Coordinates of C-alpha atoms in Angstrom, one line a residue:
M1 CA -23.7 4.2 16.8
S2 CA -25.4 6.2 19.1
A3 CA -28.6 4.8 20.7
E4 CA -31.5 7.0 19.8
F5 CA -32.6 7.0 16.7
P6 CA -32.4 11.0 15.4
D7 CA -35.7 12.5 13.6
S8 CA -33.6 13.7 11.4
F9 CA -29.7 13.9 9.7
D10 CA -27.0 16.0 8.5
V11 CA -26.1 13.5 5.8
V12 CA -28.3 10.3 4.5
V13 CA -25.8 7.3 2.7
V14 CA -27.9 5.0 0.4
G15 CA -25.9 1.6 0.4
A16 CA -23.2 0.4 2.2
G17 CA -20.5 -0.9 -0.1
H18 CA -16.8 0.5 -0.9
A19 CA -18.4 4.3 -1.5
G20 CA -21.1 4.1 0.9
C21 CA -19.0 3.2 3.8
E22 CA -15.8 5.9 3.1
A23 CA -19.0 7.8 2.4
A24 CA -20.5 7.2 5.8
L25 CA -17.8 7.4 7.8
A26 CA -15.6 10.8 6.1
A27 CA -19.1 12.7 7.2
A28 CA -19.3 11.3 10.5
R29 CA -15.9 12.0 11.2
L30 CA -16.5 15.5 9.9
G31 CA -18.9 16.0 13.0
A32 CA -22.4 15.4 10.5
K33 CA -25.4 13.2 12.3
C34 CA -24.9 10.4 9.4
L35 CA -27.2 7.7 8.5
L36 CA -25.9 4.6 6.4
A37 CA -29.0 3.0 5.0
T38 CA -28.7 -0.4 2.9
I39 CA -30.6 -3.2 1.9
N40 CA -28.6 -6.0 4.1
L41 CA -27.0 -4.6 6.7
A42 CA -24.7 -8.2 6.4
H43 CA -23.5 -7.3 3.5
I44 CA -21.5 -3.9 4.3
A45 CA -18.6 -4.1 2.1
A46 CA -19.0 -6.8 0.8
L47 CA -16.5 -8.0 -1.9
S48 CA -18.7 -9.0 -4.5
C49 CA -16.2 -9.9 -7.1
N50 CA -12.4 -10.6 -6.4
P51 CA -11.6 -10.8 -2.9
A52 CA -8.5 -8.0 -3.4
V53 CA -7.6 -4.6 -2.9
G54 CA -5.2 -2.3 -5.3
G55 CA -3.7 -3.1 -8.5
L56 CA -1.9 -0.8 -10.9
A57 CA -3.1 2.7 -10.3
K58 CA -6.0 1.2 -8.2
G59 CA -3.0 1.5 -5.5
H60 CA -3.0 4.6 -5.7
L61 CA -6.3 5.4 -4.9
V62 CA -6.3 3.4 -2.1
K63 CA -3.1 5.2 -0.3
E64 CA -5.0 8.6 -1.0
I65 CA -7.6 7.5 0.7
D66 CA -5.5 6.6 3.7
A67 CA -3.4 9.7 3.2
L68 CA -6.9 12.1 4.0
G69 CA -8.3 10.0 6.6
G70 CA -10.2 7.1 5.0
E71 CA -10.7 3.6 6.1
M72 CA -9.8 1.3 3.4
G73 CA -6.3 1.0 3.7
L74 CA -6.2 0.5 7.2
N75 CA -9.1 -2.1 6.6
T76 CA -6.8 -4.3 3.9
D77 CA -3.8 -3.8 5.9
A78 CA -5.7 -5.4 9.5
T79 CA -7.1 -8.0 6.6
G80 CA -4.6 -8.1 4.0
I81 CA -3.3 -12.6 3.4
Q82 CA -0.8 -11.3 0.4
F83 CA 0.7 -7.9 -0.4
R84 CA 2.6 -7.2 -3.9
L85 CA 4.1 -4.5 -5.4
L86 CA 3.4 -4.6 -8.5
N87 CA 5.6 -3.2 -11.2
Q88 CA 8.7 -2.8 -9.3
G89 CA 10.4 -3.4 -12.5
K90 CA 9.7 0.7 -13.7
G91 CA 9.5 3.7 -12.3
P92 CA 8.5 4.6 -9.3
A93 CA 5.5 6.8 -10.7
V94 CA 3.7 3.2 -11.3
W95 CA 4.7 0.9 -8.6
S96 CA 1.0 -0.1 -7.6
S97 CA 0.3 -2.2 -4.3
R98 CA -2.1 -5.2 -4.0
A99 CA -3.3 -7.2 -1.9
Q100 CA -5.2 -10.3 -1.3
V101 CA -8.0 -9.7 1.5
D102 CA -9.8 -12.2 3.9
I103 CA -13.5 -12.3 2.0
D104 CA -14.7 -12.7 5.2
R105 CA -12.7 -10.5 7.3
Y106 CA -12.8 -7.4 5.6
P107 CA -16.0 -6.6 5.6
R108 CA -16.6 -7.7 8.9
R109 CA -14.0 -5.2 10.2
M110 CA -15.6 -2.5 8.1
A111 CA -18.8 -3.2 9.7
Q112 CA -17.8 -3.1 12.7
V113 CA -15.8 0.3 12.3
C114 CA -19.3 1.7 11.2
A115 CA -21.0 0.7 14.7
E116 CA -18.1 1.8 16.5
Q117 CA -17.8 5.2 14.6
P118 CA -19.9 7.9 16.9
G119 CA -22.4 9.7 14.7
L120 CA -22.9 7.1 12.3
W121 CA -26.5 5.6 12.4
L122 CA -27.1 2.2 10.5
L123 CA -30.6 1.3 8.8
D124 CA -31.6 -2.3 7.2
D125 CA -34.4 -1.3 4.8
E126 CA -34.1 -0.6 0.9
V127 CA -34.2 3.0 -0.1
Q128 CA -37.6 2.8 -2.1
G129 CA -37.4 7.2 -3.2
L130 CA -35.7 10.2 -2.5
V131 CA -38.0 13.3 -0.9
V132 CA -37.5 16.4 -2.7
T133 CA -38.6 19.6 -1.7
K134 CA -38.5 22.9 -4.0
G135 CA -36.3 21.0 -6.4
R136 CA -33.8 20.4 -3.0
V137 CA -33.3 16.5 -2.2
A138 CA -35.0 16.9 1.6
G139 CA -34.5 13.0 2.6
I140 CA -35.2 9.7 1.9
R141 CA -37.9 7.6 2.0
P142 CA -37.5 3.7 3.5
G143 CA -39.1 0.8 1.8
R144 CA -41.0 0.3 5.1
G145 CA -42.7 3.4 5.1
G146 CA -42.8 7.1 6.0
E147 CA -39.7 9.6 5.1
I148 CA -36.5 10.4 6.9
A149 CA -35.2 13.9 6.7
A150 CA -31.8 14.9 5.5
K151 CA -29.6 18.5 4.0
A152 CA -27.8 16.2 1.8
V153 CA -28.4 12.4 0.2
I154 CA -25.7 10.8 -1.0
L155 CA -26.4 7.5 -3.5
T156 CA -24.3 4.7 -3.5
T157 CA -25.6 2.0 -5.2
G158 CA -23.6 0.1 -6.6
T159 CA -25.0 -2.8 -9.1
F160 CA -28.7 -2.5 -7.6
L161 CA -30.5 -0.1 -10.0
R162 CA -32.5 -2.6 -11.8
G163 CA -30.2 -5.5 -11.8
V164 CA -30.6 -8.2 -13.5
L165 CA -27.9 -11.0 -13.0
H166 CA -27.5 -13.7 -15.6
V167 CA -25.9 -17.6 -16.0
G168 CA -26.5 -18.2 -19.5
L169 CA -29.7 -17.5 -21.2
T170 CA -31.0 -17.5 -17.2
Q171 CA -31.8 -14.3 -16.2
S172 CA -32.7 -13.2 -12.4
R173 CA -33.6 -9.7 -10.8
G174 CA -30.7 -9.0 -7.8
G175 CA -28.4 -6.3 -6.9
R176 CA -26.1 -9.3 -6.6
M177 CA -26.0 -13.1 -5.7
G178 CA -28.3 -12.7 -2.9
D179 CA -29.8 -9.9 -2.7
P180 CA -32.3 -7.7 -4.3
P181 CA -32.6 -5.1 -7.0
A182 CA -33.2 -1.5 -6.0
D183 CA -36.2 -0.7 -8.9
A184 CA -38.0 2.1 -7.7
L185 CA -35.5 4.4 -6.9
S186 CA -34.1 4.2 -10.7
E187 CA -37.6 5.0 -11.7
Q188 CA -38.1 8.3 -9.7
L189 CA -34.4 9.1 -10.6
T190 CA -35.8 8.7 -14.3
A191 CA -38.9 10.7 -13.5
L192 CA -36.5 13.4 -11.6
G193 CA -34.6 13.9 -15.1
C194 CA -31.2 11.5 -14.4
N195 CA -29.7 10.4 -17.4
L196 CA -29.5 7.0 -16.6
G197 CA -27.6 4.1 -18.9
R198 CA -27.1 0.4 -18.4
L199 CA -24.0 -1.2 -17.9
K200 CA -22.7 -4.8 -17.5
T201 CA -20.2 -6.6 -15.3
G202 CA -19.1 -10.1 -14.5
T203 CA -17.2 -11.9 -11.9
T204 CA -15.7 -15.5 -12.0
P205 CA -16.8 -18.9 -10.6
R206 CA -15.7 -19.9 -6.9
L207 CA -14.0 -23.2 -6.8
E208 CA -13.6 -25.9 -4.0
M209 CA -10.1 -26.1 -2.6
D210 CA -10.2 -29.4 -2.3
S211 CA -11.2 -30.7 -5.7
L212 CA -7.9 -28.6 -7.2
D213 CA -4.4 -30.2 -7.6
L214 CA -2.5 -27.3 -6.4
D215 CA 0.5 -29.1 -5.8
A216 CA 0.9 -29.5 -9.2
L217 CA 1.2 -25.7 -10.3
P218 CA 3.7 -23.1 -10.0
Q219 CA 3.3 -20.5 -6.7
Q220 CA 2.9 -17.0 -6.7
P221 CA 4.0 -15.8 -3.1
G222 CA 3.6 -12.2 -1.2
D223 CA 6.5 -9.8 -1.3
E224 CA 9.3 -10.7 1.4
Q225 CA 9.0 -7.3 2.8
P226 CA 5.1 -6.1 2.2
R227 CA 3.8 -3.1 1.1
M228 CA 1.4 -1.9 3.5
F229 CA -1.7 0.1 2.0
S230 CA -1.9 2.6 5.3
F231 CA 1.1 5.1 6.4
L232 CA 0.2 4.2 10.0
S233 CA 0.4 0.2 9.1
S234 CA 4.2 -1.4 9.8
A235 CA 3.3 -5.1 8.8
P236 CA 0.7 -7.7 8.3
V237 CA -1.6 -8.6 10.5
L238 CA -3.0 -12.3 9.6
P239 CA -0.8 -15.3 8.5
Q240 CA 0.0 -14.7 4.7
R241 CA -0.8 -17.0 1.8
V242 CA 0.0 -17.9 -1.8
C243 CA -1.5 -17.6 -5.0
W244 CA -1.3 -20.4 -7.4
L245 CA -0.6 -19.9 -11.4
S246 CA -3.2 -21.6 -14.2
H247 CA -3.8 -20.9 -17.2
T248 CA -7.1 -21.6 -20.1
T249 CA -6.0 -24.0 -23.0
E250 CA -6.9 -24.4 -26.6
A251 CA -9.8 -26.9 -25.1
T252 CA -11.1 -24.1 -23.2
H253 CA -11.1 -21.6 -25.6
Q254 CA -13.1 -24.2 -28.4
L255 CA -15.5 -25.3 -25.6
I256 CA -16.3 -21.6 -25.3
R257 CA -16.6 -21.0 -29.0
D258 CA -18.8 -23.8 -29.1
N259 CA -21.4 -22.5 -26.6
L260 CA -21.0 -18.7 -27.8
D261 CA -25.2 -18.9 -28.5
Q262 CA -25.9 -19.6 -25.1
A263 CA -23.5 -16.6 -23.6
P264 CA -26.0 -13.9 -23.2
M265 CA -23.9 -11.0 -24.3
Y266 CA -23.5 -13.0 -27.8
A267 CA -26.9 -14.4 -27.6
G268 CA -28.2 -10.8 -27.5
V269 CA -29.8 -10.8 -24.1
I270 CA -27.2 -8.1 -22.1
T271 CA -27.6 -4.5 -23.8
G272 CA -25.4 -3.1 -21.4
V273 CA -21.5 -2.0 -22.2
G274 CA -19.2 -4.8 -20.8
A275 CA -15.6 -3.1 -19.4
R276 CA -13.5 -3.3 -22.1
Y277 CA -10.3 -3.7 -19.2
C278 CA -11.7 -6.4 -17.3
P279 CA -13.2 -8.5 -20.3
S280 CA -15.3 -11.8 -19.8
L281 CA -13.5 -15.0 -20.4
E282 CA -15.8 -15.0 -23.5
D283 CA -14.9 -11.6 -25.0
K284 CA -11.4 -12.4 -24.7
V285 CA -11.1 -15.7 -26.5
V286 CA -13.4 -13.7 -29.3
R287 CA -11.5 -10.3 -29.2
F288 CA -7.9 -12.2 -29.2
P289 CA -8.6 -15.2 -31.5
D290 CA -4.8 -15.5 -31.8
K291 CA -4.3 -16.0 -28.5
D292 CA -4.1 -20.0 -27.2
S293 CA -3.7 -19.5 -23.3
H294 CA -4.6 -16.6 -21.0
Q295 CA -3.4 -16.4 -17.3
V296 CA -5.4 -17.9 -14.4
F297 CA -4.8 -16.8 -10.9
L298 CA -5.9 -19.4 -8.3
E299 CA -6.7 -17.2 -5.7
P300 CA -7.4 -17.9 -1.3
Q301 CA -10.0 -16.6 -1.0
G302 CA -9.6 -16.1 3.0
L303 CA -7.9 -18.0 5.6
D304 CA -10.9 -20.2 7.0
S305 CA -12.4 -20.1 3.4
P306 CA -12.9 -23.8 1.5
L307 CA -13.0 -21.7 -2.0
I308 CA -10.8 -20.3 -4.6
Y309 CA -11.3 -17.5 -6.6
P310 CA -9.8 -18.3 -10.2
N311 CA -9.2 -14.8 -11.0
G312 CA -9.1 -14.0 -15.2
I313 CA -12.0 -15.8 -16.0
P314 CA -15.2 -14.0 -15.7
T315 CA -17.9 -15.3 -17.1
S316 CA -21.8 -15.5 -17.7
L317 CA -21.7 -19.0 -19.6
P318 CA -23.9 -22.1 -18.2
A319 CA -23.2 -23.4 -15.3
E320 CA -22.9 -26.9 -16.9
V321 CA -20.8 -25.1 -19.3
Q322 CA -18.6 -23.4 -16.8
H323 CA -18.1 -26.7 -15.2
L324 CA -16.7 -28.4 -18.3
M325 CA -14.7 -25.2 -18.9
V326 CA -12.7 -24.9 -15.8
R327 CA -12.0 -29.2 -16.2
T328 CA -9.9 -28.2 -18.9
M329 CA -7.0 -26.1 -17.0
P330 CA -4.2 -27.4 -15.7
G331 CA -4.8 -28.3 -11.7
C332 CA -8.4 -27.9 -12.2
E333 CA -9.2 -31.1 -14.2
R334 CA -11.6 -32.5 -11.4
A335 CA -12.7 -28.9 -10.3
V336 CA -15.8 -28.2 -8.5
I337 CA -17.6 -25.3 -9.1
A338 CA -19.5 -23.6 -5.4
R339 CA -20.7 -21.1 -7.2
P340 CA -21.0 -20.3 -10.9
G341 CA -19.8 -17.1 -12.4
Y342 CA -22.5 -14.5 -13.6
A343 CA -22.7 -11.0 -15.1
I344 CA -25.0 -8.5 -14.0
E345 CA -26.4 -5.4 -15.3
Y346 CA -27.6 -2.3 -14.0
D347 CA -28.5 1.0 -14.7
Y348 CA -25.9 4.1 -14.1
S349 CA -26.1 7.7 -14.0
D350 CA -24.2 9.7 -16.5
P351 CA -21.9 11.3 -14.4
R352 CA -21.5 14.6 -16.3
D353 CA -24.6 15.3 -14.5
L354 CA -22.5 16.4 -11.4
T355 CA -20.5 18.9 -9.9
P356 CA -16.7 18.3 -9.1
W357 CA -17.6 18.2 -5.8
L358 CA -20.2 15.1 -6.7
E359 CA -23.1 16.7 -6.4
S360 CA -25.9 17.1 -8.6
K361 CA -26.4 20.2 -10.8
H362 CA -29.6 19.6 -11.3
L363 CA -31.0 18.5 -7.5
P364 CA -28.9 20.2 -4.6
G365 CA -28.4 18.1 -2.1
L366 CA -28.2 15.3 -4.2
Y367 CA -24.5 13.2 -4.1
M368 CA -23.6 10.1 -5.9
A369 CA -20.7 8.3 -5.6
G370 CA -19.3 4.5 -6.9
Q371 CA -20.9 2.6 -9.5
I372 CA -23.5 4.7 -10.0
N373 CA -21.4 7.0 -11.6
G374 CA -20.1 4.6 -13.9
T375 CA -16.9 3.1 -12.4
S376 CA -15.6 -0.4 -11.8
G377 CA -13.9 -1.5 -8.5
Y378 CA -13.6 -1.2 -5.0
E379 CA -10.9 1.4 -5.1
E380 CA -12.8 3.9 -7.2
A381 CA -15.9 3.4 -5.7
G382 CA -13.9 3.9 -2.4
A383 CA -12.0 7.3 -3.3
Q384 CA -15.6 8.5 -4.6
G385 CA -17.2 7.3 -1.4
L386 CA -14.8 9.8 0.3
W387 CA -15.2 12.2 -1.6
A388 CA -18.7 12.5 -1.9
G389 CA -18.8 12.2 2.1
I390 CA -16.3 15.4 3.0
N391 CA -18.5 17.5 0.5
A392 CA -21.9 16.4 1.7
A393 CA -21.1 16.9 5.5
R394 CA -19.6 20.3 4.3
S395 CA -23.0 21.2 2.6
A396 CA -25.0 20.3 5.6
Q397 CA -22.6 22.2 7.9
G398 CA -23.0 25.6 5.3
L399 CA -19.3 24.8 4.2
E400 CA -18.1 25.7 1.0
P401 CA -17.5 22.4 -1.1
V402 CA -13.7 21.2 -2.1
I403 CA -12.1 20.5 -5.3
L404 CA -9.3 18.5 -6.2
D405 CA -7.6 18.8 -9.3
R406 CA -5.7 16.7 -11.7
S407 CA -2.3 18.0 -10.2
Q408 CA -3.2 16.7 -6.9
A409 CA -4.4 13.3 -6.8
Y410 CA -5.2 10.4 -8.6
L411 CA -8.8 10.8 -7.1
G412 CA -8.7 14.1 -8.6
V413 CA -8.2 12.8 -12.4
L414 CA -10.7 10.2 -11.6
I415 CA -13.5 13.0 -10.7
D416 CA -12.2 15.0 -13.4
D417 CA -12.3 12.3 -16.1
L418 CA -16.2 11.6 -14.9
V419 CA -18.0 15.1 -14.6
T420 CA -16.1 16.3 -17.7
K421 CA -16.3 13.3 -20.4
G422 CA -18.4 10.9 -19.3
T423 CA -18.1 7.4 -19.7
G424 CA -20.2 5.1 -21.7
E425 CA -18.3 1.5 -20.2
P426 CA -17.3 0.9 -16.7
Y427 CA -14.5 2.9 -15.9
R428 CA -11.0 2.2 -14.5
M429 CA -8.2 4.2 -12.9
F430 CA -4.6 3.8 -15.3
T431 CA -1.1 5.4 -14.5
S432 CA -1.8 6.4 -17.9
R433 CA -5.0 9.1 -17.4
A434 CA -2.7 11.2 -15.1
E435 CA -0.6 13.5 -16.9
F436 CA 1.4 14.6 -13.5
R437 CA 2.0 10.9 -12.4
L438 CA 5.7 11.7 -11.8
T439 CA 4.5 13.4 -9.1
L440 CA 1.6 12.1 -7.8
R441 CA 3.2 8.5 -6.9
E442 CA 2.0 6.2 -4.2
D443 CA 5.0 6.8 -1.7
N444 CA 4.2 10.4 -1.4
A445 CA 0.2 10.4 -0.8
D446 CA 0.8 11.3 2.6
L447 CA 2.8 14.2 2.1
R448 CA 0.3 15.6 -1.1
L449 CA -2.6 14.9 0.7
T450 CA -2.7 14.5 4.9
P451 CA -1.9 18.1 5.2
L452 CA -5.5 19.1 3.3
G453 CA -6.7 16.1 5.1
R454 CA -5.8 17.8 8.6
E455 CA -7.1 21.0 7.6
L456 CA -11.0 19.2 6.5
G457 CA -10.8 17.7 9.8
L458 CA -10.2 13.8 8.5
V459 CA -6.7 13.4 10.1
D460 CA -6.7 12.6 14.0
D461 CA -4.0 14.0 16.6
A462 CA -2.3 10.1 16.4
R463 CA -2.1 10.1 12.0
W464 CA -1.0 13.5 12.0
A465 CA 1.8 13.3 14.7
A466 CA 3.0 10.1 13.1
F467 CA 2.9 12.2 9.2
S468 CA 4.9 15.2 10.6
A469 CA 7.2 13.1 12.2
K470 CA 7.8 11.6 8.9
R471 CA 8.0 15.0 7.2
A472 CA 10.6 16.4 9.6
Q473 CA 13.0 13.8 8.6
V474 CA 12.8 13.7 4.6
E475 CA 12.6 17.8 4.6
R476 CA 16.0 17.3 6.8
A477 CA 17.3 14.5 4.7
L478 CA 17.0 16.5 1.7
E479 CA 17.9 19.8 3.0
L480 CA 21.2 18.0 4.0
L481 CA 21.8 16.3 0.9
E482 CA 21.8 19.7 -0.6
T483 CA 23.8 21.5 1.6
V484 CA 26.8 19.1 2.2
R485 CA 29.4 19.4 -0.3
L486 CA 31.7 15.9 -1.4
N487 CA 34.9 16.8 -1.9
P488 CA 37.3 14.7 -4.0
T489 CA 39.5 13.7 -1.1
A490 CA 41.4 10.6 -0.9
E491 CA 39.4 9.4 1.8
V492 CA 36.1 10.0 -0.4
N493 CA 37.5 8.2 -3.1
D494 CA 38.6 5.4 -1.3
R495 CA 35.1 4.7 0.4
L496 CA 33.6 5.2 -3.3
A497 CA 36.0 2.7 -4.7
D498 CA 35.0 0.2 -2.2
L499 CA 31.4 1.2 -3.5
N500 CA 32.2 0.0 -6.6
S501 CA 31.5 3.8 -7.8
A502 CA 33.6 6.0 -9.8
P503 CA 36.3 9.0 -8.0
L504 CA 35.1 12.2 -7.6
R505 CA 36.9 14.8 -9.8
R506 CA 35.5 18.0 -8.5
P507 CA 33.1 19.0 -5.3
H508 CA 29.3 17.5 -6.0
R509 CA 26.4 17.8 -3.8
A510 CA 25.8 14.8 -1.3
A511 CA 22.7 14.9 -3.1
E512 CA 24.2 14.7 -6.6
V513 CA 26.2 11.6 -5.7
L514 CA 23.1 10.0 -4.5
R515 CA 21.8 9.9 -8.0
R516 CA 24.1 7.5 -9.6
P517 CA 23.2 4.5 -10.2
G518 CA 23.6 1.7 -7.5
M519 CA 24.1 3.9 -4.6
D520 CA 21.2 4.8 -1.9
L521 CA 21.1 6.7 1.4
A522 CA 22.9 4.6 3.5
Q523 CA 26.0 4.6 1.6
V524 CA 26.0 8.2 1.3
A525 CA 25.5 8.8 4.7
T526 CA 29.3 6.9 5.7
L527 CA 30.8 10.1 2.6
H528 CA 30.8 12.8 5.5
P529 CA 30.3 13.0 9.4
A530 CA 27.4 15.4 8.7
L531 CA 25.6 12.9 6.9
A532 CA 25.4 9.9 9.6
E533 CA 22.6 11.0 11.0
L534 CA 20.7 9.8 7.9
E535 CA 21.4 6.2 8.9
A536 CA 18.9 7.1 12.0
L537 CA 15.7 7.7 9.7
E538 CA 12.7 5.4 9.3
P539 CA 12.5 3.4 6.6
A540 CA 9.7 5.0 4.7
A541 CA 11.8 8.4 4.7
V542 CA 14.4 6.8 3.8
E543 CA 12.6 5.4 0.7
Q544 CA 10.8 8.8 -0.1
V545 CA 14.1 10.9 0.4
Q546 CA 15.8 8.1 -2.5
I547 CA 13.0 8.7 -4.8
K548 CA 13.0 12.2 -4.2
A549 CA 16.7 12.7 -4.7
A550 CA 16.3 10.7 -7.9
Y551 CA 13.2 12.6 -9.7
A552 CA 14.1 16.1 -8.6
G553 CA 15.4 17.1 -11.7
Y554 CA 11.8 15.4 -13.4
E555 CA 9.6 16.6 -10.8
Q556 CA 11.1 20.3 -11.2
R557 CA 9.5 20.1 -15.0
E558 CA 6.5 18.7 -14.0
R559 CA 5.9 21.6 -11.1
E560 CA 6.6 24.0 -14.0
Q561 CA 3.6 22.2 -16.0
V562 CA 1.3 22.2 -13.1
E563 CA 1.6 25.9 -12.4
R564 CA 0.4 26.4 -15.9
F565 CA -2.5 24.3 -15.3
R566 CA -3.4 25.6 -12.3
A567 CA -3.9 29.1 -13.7
K568 CA -6.3 27.7 -16.3
E569 CA -7.9 26.1 -13.4
A570 CA -8.2 29.2 -11.3
Q571 CA -10.1 30.8 -14.4
A572 CA -13.6 29.8 -12.9
L573 CA -16.7 29.9 -14.8
P574 CA -20.2 30.6 -13.4
L575 CA -22.3 27.1 -13.6
D576 CA -25.1 29.1 -14.5
L577 CA -23.5 30.9 -17.5
D578 CA -25.5 31.2 -20.4
Y579 CA -23.4 29.6 -23.3
Q580 CA -26.3 30.2 -25.7
A581 CA -25.9 33.8 -25.8
I582 CA -22.4 33.9 -26.3
E583 CA -21.3 34.8 -29.4
G584 CA -18.2 33.2 -31.2
L585 CA -18.9 29.7 -30.7
S586 CA -20.1 27.1 -32.6
H587 CA -23.3 25.2 -31.9
E588 CA -21.2 21.9 -31.9
V589 CA -19.7 23.4 -28.7
R590 CA -22.4 25.3 -27.1
E591 CA -24.0 21.9 -26.7
K592 CA -21.2 20.6 -25.0
L593 CA -20.7 23.3 -22.8
T594 CA -24.5 23.7 -21.8
R595 CA -24.0 19.3 -21.0
V596 CA -21.2 19.2 -18.9
R597 CA -21.3 23.3 -17.3
P598 CA -17.5 23.0 -16.7
A599 CA -16.3 24.8 -13.0
S600 CA -13.1 26.4 -15.0
L601 CA -11.2 27.2 -18.0
G602 CA -9.1 24.3 -17.4
Q603 CA -12.2 22.3 -17.7
A604 CA -14.0 23.7 -20.3
A605 CA -10.4 22.5 -22.6
R606 CA -10.7 19.1 -22.0
I607 CA -14.1 19.0 -23.3
S608 CA -14.0 17.2 -26.4
G609 CA -14.7 19.6 -29.2
V610 CA -13.8 22.6 -28.0
T611 CA -11.3 24.4 -29.4
P612 CA -8.6 27.2 -28.8
A613 CA -10.6 29.7 -30.3
A614 CA -13.9 28.5 -28.0
L615 CA -11.8 28.4 -25.3
A616 CA -10.6 32.5 -26.5
V617 CA -13.8 33.2 -26.6
L618 CA -14.7 32.2 -23.0
Q619 CA -11.6 33.7 -21.8
L620 CA -13.0 37.0 -23.2
T621 CA -16.5 36.6 -21.9
L622 CA -14.8 35.7 -18.5
H623 CA -12.9 39.5 -18.5
R624 CA -16.3 40.9 -19.8
L625 CA -18.1 39.4 -16.8
E626 CA -15.4 40.5 -14.2
R627 CA -15.1 44.3 -15.7
A628 CA -19.1 44.4 -15.2
A629 CA -19.2 43.1 -11.8
A630 CA -16.1 45.8 -10.6
D631 CA -18.5 48.2 -12.2

């Protein structure tokens, strides 16, 4: 961080959570003069909920952040205390990495990275308002007074906008436990015409480790050969820890049923919509009355922390009920709660008000990322922050915005879902949301996105050199597998017999043999002298080659689908198109198109209620506009 505080900035980022850190680092690394303003500098990148990064589909997002030159993957690898690859029993398309991280070391390292980033300044103050000049955002108003000018402002306010905490029927105002809310900014956004809604999320109680009988519980260790998040990492930095498995019981559920009148969600106190895919324990008991038990993962919060995070029991019941509830679970009979769980309500802004590059359609110069857009999770926030930071920096530098489409990345799916469909509940990424998930895998995120990161200016020379070396190995190996032919000689068939594989009856390409069940690259390399160089491949390249060989046919079919998809995406719709004046569209379709203002014919097709007939009318309208422009 530079010593002198400038009079103005290219980009100001409001909020230093996971979205804010990625946004600020991306903007500064692209050469923008950037300010990161937050209500409490001591809580940069705080892990307000679970001390973990990744998970189903979320791991894809972290890998993509890393491939593009972001920080979350590197920070996770440097502070992870357990790494696991989920869904290993299924295909590589849905493999998802997850890591337990040290709850103190993770934010400390991220804060250090931000503090040492050239071109990035930090401000410890509440941002109470935006400066708007001639319909454009032109800076911020800090709580201490005055104005700070900026060419672009990114709001990454998390759960702080009019945040209210709930423990039982007791309420307190806050952005999270221990931090004040941001009320003034929320009021101004409403006055400026932003469509704000109300969402709710929650967290679990924290348990004192010494009060638990962990020896009585089954352990859940990490993977023996941990899979790192960053393509630059090779092994964990910190000592690794185990987790433990417990579960709720019928006594737990009965206690909850007996106290539902004190649960704010069921007492009518909370009006915000909660996360369907991460419900509170009260919700689980009510929604799934046939289940007599729910699994609980007891996760250490860090190497030096005396606390356990009981993953699976977010709750906002009164503190005294939480104590009784926790003690009905195996291994927790004498549990002591160090901090009760709570629910939090907060404002979010309808993401349909944003462009695909995350800039407000109504207030140029204003970008939004993270939970303010209705998402849940550190990973969804970090991915949006990275993309908002890239585009805000480009705008400040007079460059055109960049759009990542659904065929390129989970990040593209995330943003397109938000700005096209909006959300009425906290949005969570799933692999099922990605129609091109066979090619949007974790393992190939670098091959998909690092060239783009390099083109944008986020990928430095060291990362580019490592990527280029891996890509060269993969391409060379695939070329050999396609060109080297294995003949049905006695020598080849004897070797196949040794490998418990069927003999050849005709010549085969080496790639065909690699696709056989149980075959791997090391085995195929022994079948022909020309394949011997495959034995020298780096492990990351080996994995990529084996997956690409196995998925070759599926990938080809999906590439054909991607080409058809991109043909529609290439048909751009003007953002100022007057849909009310287009004949042949129903009133409902006109309203929906005017609300979303799609950037392309493809995006218009993904709006619920926009029929094929309406798309034909839009396509005809585009042809007319193109002819008029040509004349």
